[in-house]
Coordinates of C-alpha atoms in Angstrom, one line a residue:
X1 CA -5.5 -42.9 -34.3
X2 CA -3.9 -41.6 -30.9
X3 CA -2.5 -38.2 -32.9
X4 CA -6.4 -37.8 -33.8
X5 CA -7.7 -38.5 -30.5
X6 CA -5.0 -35.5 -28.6
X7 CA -6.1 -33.5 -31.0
X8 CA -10.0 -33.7 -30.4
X9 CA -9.2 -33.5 -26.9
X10 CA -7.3 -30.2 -27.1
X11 CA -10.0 -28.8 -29.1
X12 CA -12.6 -30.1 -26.6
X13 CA -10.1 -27.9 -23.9
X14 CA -10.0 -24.8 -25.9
X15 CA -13.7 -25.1 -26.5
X16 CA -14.5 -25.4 -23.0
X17 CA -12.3 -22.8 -22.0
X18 CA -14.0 -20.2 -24.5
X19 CA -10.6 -19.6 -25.9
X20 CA -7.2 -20.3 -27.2
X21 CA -4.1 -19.8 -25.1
X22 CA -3.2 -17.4 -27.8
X23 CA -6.6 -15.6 -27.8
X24 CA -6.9 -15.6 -24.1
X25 CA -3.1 -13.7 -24.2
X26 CA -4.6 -10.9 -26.9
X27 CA -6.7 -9.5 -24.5
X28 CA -4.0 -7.3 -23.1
X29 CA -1.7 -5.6 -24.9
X30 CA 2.0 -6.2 -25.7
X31 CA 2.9 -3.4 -23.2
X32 CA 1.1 -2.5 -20.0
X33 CA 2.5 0.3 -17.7
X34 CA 1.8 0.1 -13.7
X35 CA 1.5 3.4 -12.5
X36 CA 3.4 4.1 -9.0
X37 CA 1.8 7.1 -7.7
X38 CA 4.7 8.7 -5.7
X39 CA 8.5 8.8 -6.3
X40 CA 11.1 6.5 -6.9
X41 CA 11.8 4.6 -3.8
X42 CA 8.5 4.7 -2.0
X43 CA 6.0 2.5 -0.7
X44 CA 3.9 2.1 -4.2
X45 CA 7.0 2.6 -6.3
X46 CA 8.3 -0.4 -4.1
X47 CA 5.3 -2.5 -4.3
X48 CA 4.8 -1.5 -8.8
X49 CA 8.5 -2.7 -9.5
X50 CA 8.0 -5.6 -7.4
X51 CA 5.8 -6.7 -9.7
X52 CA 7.0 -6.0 -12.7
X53 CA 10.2 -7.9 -11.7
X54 CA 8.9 -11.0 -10.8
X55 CA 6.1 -11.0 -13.4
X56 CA 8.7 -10.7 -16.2
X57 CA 11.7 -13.0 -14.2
X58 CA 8.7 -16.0 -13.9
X59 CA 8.0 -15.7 -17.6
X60 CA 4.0 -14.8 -16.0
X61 CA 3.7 -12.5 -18.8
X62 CA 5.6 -12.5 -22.5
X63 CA 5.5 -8.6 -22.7
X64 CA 6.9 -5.5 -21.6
X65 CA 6.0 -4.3 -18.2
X66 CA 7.1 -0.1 -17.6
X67 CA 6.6 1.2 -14.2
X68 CA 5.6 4.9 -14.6
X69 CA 6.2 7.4 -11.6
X70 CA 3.1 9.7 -11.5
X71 CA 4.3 12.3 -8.4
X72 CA 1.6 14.1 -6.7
X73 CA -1.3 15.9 -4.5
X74 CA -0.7 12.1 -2.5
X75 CA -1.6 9.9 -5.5
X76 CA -3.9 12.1 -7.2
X77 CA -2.1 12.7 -10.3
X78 CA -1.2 9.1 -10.8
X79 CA -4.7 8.0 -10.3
X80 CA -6.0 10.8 -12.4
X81 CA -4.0 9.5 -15.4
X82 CA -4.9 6.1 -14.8
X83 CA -8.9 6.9 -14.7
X84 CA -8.2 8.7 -17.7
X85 CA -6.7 5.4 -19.9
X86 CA -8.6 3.1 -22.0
X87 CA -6.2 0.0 -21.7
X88 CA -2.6 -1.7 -20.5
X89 CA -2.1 0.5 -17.6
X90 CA -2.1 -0.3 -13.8
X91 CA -1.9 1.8 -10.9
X92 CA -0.4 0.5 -7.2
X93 CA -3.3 2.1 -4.8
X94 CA -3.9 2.0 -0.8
X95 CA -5.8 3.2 1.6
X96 CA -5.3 6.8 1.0
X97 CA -7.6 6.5 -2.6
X98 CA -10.2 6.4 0.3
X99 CA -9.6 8.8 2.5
X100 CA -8.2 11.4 0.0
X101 CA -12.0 11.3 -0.9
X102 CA -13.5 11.2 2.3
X103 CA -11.0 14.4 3.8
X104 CA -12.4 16.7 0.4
X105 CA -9.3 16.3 -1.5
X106 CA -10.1 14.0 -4.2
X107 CA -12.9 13.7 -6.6
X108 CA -11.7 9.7 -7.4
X109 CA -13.3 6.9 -4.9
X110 CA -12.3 3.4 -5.7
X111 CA -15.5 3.2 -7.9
X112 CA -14.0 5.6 -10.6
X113 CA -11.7 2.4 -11.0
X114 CA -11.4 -1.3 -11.8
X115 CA -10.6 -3.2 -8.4
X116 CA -7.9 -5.9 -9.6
X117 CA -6.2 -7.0 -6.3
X118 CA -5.0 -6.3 -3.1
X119 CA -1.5 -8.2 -2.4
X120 CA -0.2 -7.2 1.2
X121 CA -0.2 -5.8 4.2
X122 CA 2.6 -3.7 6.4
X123 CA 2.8 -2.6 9.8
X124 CA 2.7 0.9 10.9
X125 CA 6.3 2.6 12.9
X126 CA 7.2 5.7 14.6
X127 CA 10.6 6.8 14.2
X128 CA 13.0 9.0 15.8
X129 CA 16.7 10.4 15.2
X130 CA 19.1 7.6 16.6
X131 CA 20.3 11.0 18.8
X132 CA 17.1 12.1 19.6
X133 CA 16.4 12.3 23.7
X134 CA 12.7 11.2 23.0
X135 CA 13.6 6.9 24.6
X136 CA 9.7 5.3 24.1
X137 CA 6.6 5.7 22.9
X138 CA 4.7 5.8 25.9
X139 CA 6.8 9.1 26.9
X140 CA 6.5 10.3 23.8
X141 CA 2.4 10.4 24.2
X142 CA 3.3 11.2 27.9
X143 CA 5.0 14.4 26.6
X144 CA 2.4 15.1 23.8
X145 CA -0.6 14.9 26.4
X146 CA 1.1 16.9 28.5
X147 CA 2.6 19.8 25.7
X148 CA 0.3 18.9 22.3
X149 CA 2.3 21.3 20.1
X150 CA 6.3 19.8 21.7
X151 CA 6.8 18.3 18.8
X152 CA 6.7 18.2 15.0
X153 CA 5.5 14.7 13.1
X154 CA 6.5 14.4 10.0
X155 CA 4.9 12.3 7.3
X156 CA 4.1 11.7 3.8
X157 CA 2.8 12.1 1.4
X158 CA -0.5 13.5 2.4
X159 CA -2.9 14.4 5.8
X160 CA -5.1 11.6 5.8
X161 CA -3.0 8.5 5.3
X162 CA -2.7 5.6 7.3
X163 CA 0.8 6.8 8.7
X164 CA -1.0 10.0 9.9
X165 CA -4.2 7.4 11.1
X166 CA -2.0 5.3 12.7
X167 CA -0.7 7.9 14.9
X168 CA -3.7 9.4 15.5
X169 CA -5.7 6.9 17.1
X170 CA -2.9 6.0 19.4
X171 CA -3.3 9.6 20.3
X172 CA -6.8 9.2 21.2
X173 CA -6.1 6.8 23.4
X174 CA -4.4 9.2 25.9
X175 CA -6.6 11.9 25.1
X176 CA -4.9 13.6 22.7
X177 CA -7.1 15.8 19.6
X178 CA -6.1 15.1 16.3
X179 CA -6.2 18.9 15.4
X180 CA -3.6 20.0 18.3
X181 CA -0.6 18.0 17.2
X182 CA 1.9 19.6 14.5
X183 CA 1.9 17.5 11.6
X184 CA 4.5 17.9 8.8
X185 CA 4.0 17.3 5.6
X186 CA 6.8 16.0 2.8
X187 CA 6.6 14.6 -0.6
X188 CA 8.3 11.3 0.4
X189 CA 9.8 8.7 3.5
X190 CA 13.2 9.5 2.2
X191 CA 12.4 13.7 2.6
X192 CA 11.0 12.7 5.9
X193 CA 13.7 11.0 7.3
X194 CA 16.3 14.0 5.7
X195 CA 13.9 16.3 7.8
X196 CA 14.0 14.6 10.9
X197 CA 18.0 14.1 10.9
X198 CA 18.4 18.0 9.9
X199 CA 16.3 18.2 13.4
X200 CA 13.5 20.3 11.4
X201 CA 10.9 17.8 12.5
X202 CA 11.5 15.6 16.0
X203 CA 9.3 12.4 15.4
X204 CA 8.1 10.6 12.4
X205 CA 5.2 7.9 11.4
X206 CA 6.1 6.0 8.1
X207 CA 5.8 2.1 7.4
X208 CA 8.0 -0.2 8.8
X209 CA 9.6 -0.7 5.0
X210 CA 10.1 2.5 4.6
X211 CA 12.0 3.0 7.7
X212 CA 13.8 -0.1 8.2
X213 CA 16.7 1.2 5.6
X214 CA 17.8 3.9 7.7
X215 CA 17.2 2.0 11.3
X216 CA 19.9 -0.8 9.6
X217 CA 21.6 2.2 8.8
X218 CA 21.8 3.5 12.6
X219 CA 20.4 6.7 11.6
X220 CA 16.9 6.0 13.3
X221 CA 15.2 4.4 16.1
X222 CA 11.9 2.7 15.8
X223 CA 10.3 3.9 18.7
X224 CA 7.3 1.5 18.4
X225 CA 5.2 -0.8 15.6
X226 CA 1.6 -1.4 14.9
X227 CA 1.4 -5.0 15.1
X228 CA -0.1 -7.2 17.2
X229 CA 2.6 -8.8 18.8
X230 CA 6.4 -8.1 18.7
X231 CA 8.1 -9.2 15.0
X232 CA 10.3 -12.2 14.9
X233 CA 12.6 -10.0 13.0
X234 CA 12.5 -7.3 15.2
X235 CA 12.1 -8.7 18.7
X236 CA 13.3 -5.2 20.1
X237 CA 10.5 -3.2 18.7
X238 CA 7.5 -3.0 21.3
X239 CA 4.3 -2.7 20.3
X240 CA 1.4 0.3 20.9
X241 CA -0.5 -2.6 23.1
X242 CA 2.9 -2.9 25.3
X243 CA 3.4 1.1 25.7
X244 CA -0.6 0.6 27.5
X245 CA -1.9 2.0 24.1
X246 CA -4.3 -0.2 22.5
X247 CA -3.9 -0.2 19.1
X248 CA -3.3 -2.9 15.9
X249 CA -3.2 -0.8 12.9
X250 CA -2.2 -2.4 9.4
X251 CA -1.1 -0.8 5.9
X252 CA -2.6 -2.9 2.8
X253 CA -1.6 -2.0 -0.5
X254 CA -3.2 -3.2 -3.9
X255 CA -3.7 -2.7 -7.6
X256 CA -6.2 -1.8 -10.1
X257 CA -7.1 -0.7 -13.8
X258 CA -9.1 2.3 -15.1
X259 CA -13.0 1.8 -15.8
X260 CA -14.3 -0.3 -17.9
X261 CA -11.9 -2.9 -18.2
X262 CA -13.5 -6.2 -19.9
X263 CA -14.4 -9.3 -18.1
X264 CA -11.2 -11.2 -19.9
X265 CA -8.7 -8.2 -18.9
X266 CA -9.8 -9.3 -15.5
X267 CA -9.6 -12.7 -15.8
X268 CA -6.6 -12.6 -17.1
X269 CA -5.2 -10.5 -14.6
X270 CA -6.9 -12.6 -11.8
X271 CA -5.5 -15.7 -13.2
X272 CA -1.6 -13.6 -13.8
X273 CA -1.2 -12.5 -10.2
X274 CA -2.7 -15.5 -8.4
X275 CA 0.6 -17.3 -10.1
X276 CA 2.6 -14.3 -9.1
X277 CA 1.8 -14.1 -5.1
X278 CA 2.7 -18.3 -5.2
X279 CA 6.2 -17.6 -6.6
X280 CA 8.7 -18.4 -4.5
X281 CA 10.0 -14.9 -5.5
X282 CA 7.0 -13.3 -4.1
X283 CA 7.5 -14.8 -1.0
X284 CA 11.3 -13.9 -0.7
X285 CA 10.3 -9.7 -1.2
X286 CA 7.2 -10.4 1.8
X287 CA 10.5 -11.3 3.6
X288 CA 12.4 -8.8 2.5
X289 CA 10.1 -5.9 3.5
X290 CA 8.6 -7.4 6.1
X291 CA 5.2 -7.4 4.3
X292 CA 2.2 -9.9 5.0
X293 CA 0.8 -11.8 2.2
X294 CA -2.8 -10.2 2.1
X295 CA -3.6 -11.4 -1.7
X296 CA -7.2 -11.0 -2.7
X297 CA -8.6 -11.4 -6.3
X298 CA -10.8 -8.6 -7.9
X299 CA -14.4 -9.8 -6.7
X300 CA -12.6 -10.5 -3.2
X301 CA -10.5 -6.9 -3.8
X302 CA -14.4 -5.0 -4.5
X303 CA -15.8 -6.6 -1.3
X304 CA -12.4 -5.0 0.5
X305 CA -12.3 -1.8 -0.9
X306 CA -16.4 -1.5 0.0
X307 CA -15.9 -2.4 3.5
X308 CA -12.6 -0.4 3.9
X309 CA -15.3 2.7 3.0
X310 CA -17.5 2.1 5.5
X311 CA -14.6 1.5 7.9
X312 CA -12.6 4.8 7.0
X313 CA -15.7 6.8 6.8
X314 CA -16.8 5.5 10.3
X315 CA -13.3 6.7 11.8
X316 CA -13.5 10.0 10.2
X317 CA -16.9 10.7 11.7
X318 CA -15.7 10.1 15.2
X319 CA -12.8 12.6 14.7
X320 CA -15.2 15.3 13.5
X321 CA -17.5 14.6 16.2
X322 CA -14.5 14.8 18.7
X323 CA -13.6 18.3 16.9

């Protein structure tokens, strides 16, 4: 009698849920490849085999999980490939799918895609060699207001990007035009960083992840972060708002699926990563890289990426109406 009555009830589950545990796992493939739009090593790479770690090391999905490097034109040709599938593959994406658009470099927008989350956030640095004579940020500007073309920023892996946003506005804010500073531009942090040691560019903008390596290393010096207010982990590092330069500027990053994906891929991969971002694992690399939990689910993730839009679309305006 009880063996009769678990079973009815597990039925009575499955019915209610619209599926089986086995059905529900069919709707995505054996194999699903996540896309990391730049090189080994950087910030999507970072963030794709993240993932793909912890979702396999948690048992949150009985596949295989590949991460694919797709390098260039600053994401383009990863996000190209991805548009382009039918099924099973993921790309990492940030702000830059925006602004690529809104700068004339990219046919994609955000709506060529399938918005599927947005997991975290990172603060913004500027970097210098650990020999170079340049001591703050705020003489840095000073300098830069004074002499716009003094020095050469280097950055990656396009104009347009957050690290090149980041910098910019806090340029504004003494006066400076965007179009009068020297920007360099290199594939990736790690050919940035080789640049600015060789002495062929004198200041960089990156993320704080991507720089923190080769400050541990003593090769750098983080001349200032975008945060709000000084990191526990980095008590040393001042802020823009403490060099008189009022700006709070942070770095999401997130991940999505090419059009058309069905309402149970979604589901499923709503359902997947909300597990994954309450891992304790998850929480040790937010820790590791310094990033902040930013996780949104793909209704929440569509809201984001509309408003993000707007937002980037508003800034750029202002700068052509200051050119």
């Amino acid at each position: 009698m009880g063996k009769k009555i678990v079973v009815s009830l597990t039925l009575l589950i499955m019915f209610i849920s619209g599926c089986s545990p086995k059905e529900e796992r069919e709707v995505i493939s054996d194999e699903v490849t996540i896309v990391a739009p730049s090189s080994v090593g950087g910030g999507w790479d970072t963030t794709a085999r993240a993932i793909q770690e912890i979702l396999v090391s948690e048992k949150l999905f009985d596949g295989d999980i590949h991460v694919l490097n797709k390098v260039g034109a600053g994401g383009e040709l990863g996000w190209k490939y991805v548009q382009q599938q039918k099924e099973s593959v993921l790309a990492i994406n940030s702000s830059l799918l925006i602004t690529n658009h809104l700068l004339g470099q990219s046919m994609l927008t955000y709506k060529d895609f399938t918005p599927i989350a947005i997991l975290a956030t990172e603060w913004e640095v500027v970097i210098v060699a650990e020999d170079s004579n340049i001591s703050s940020a705020k003489s840095l500007m000073d300098n830069l207001k004074k002499a716009p073309h003094a020095y050469k920023i280097g950055l990656s892996p396009r104009l347009g990007n957050d690290d090149q946003l980041s910098f910019v506005l806090a340029g504004k804010q003494v006066g400076l035009k965007p179009e009068e500073l020297d920007f360099y531009v290199y594939e990736n942090s790690a050919q940035v960083v080789d640049a600015l040691l060789k002495k062929q560019v004198d200041v960089a903008t990156m993320t704080l992840a991507e720089a923190k390596k080769y400050y541990d290393a003593g090769q750098v010096k983080l001349l200032v972060i975008s945060a709000d207010e000084r990191l526990q982990e980095l008590p040393e590092i001042p802020t823009w708002t403490e060099e008189g330069i009022a700006v709070v500027f942070e770095h999401w990053r997130g991940i999505m699926g090419p059009p058309y994906m069905t309402k149970e891929e979604i589901q499923f991969w709503d359902r997947t990563l909300e597990k994954m971002v309450k891992t304790e694992a998850w929480q040790q690399t937010l820790e590791k890289y310094m990033w902040d939990d930013f996780y949104k689910n793909s209704s929440e993730t569509t809201k984001f990426l509309e408003e993000q839009g707007k937002m980037y679309e508003a800034l750029m305006k202002v700068d052509q109406a200051d050119n």
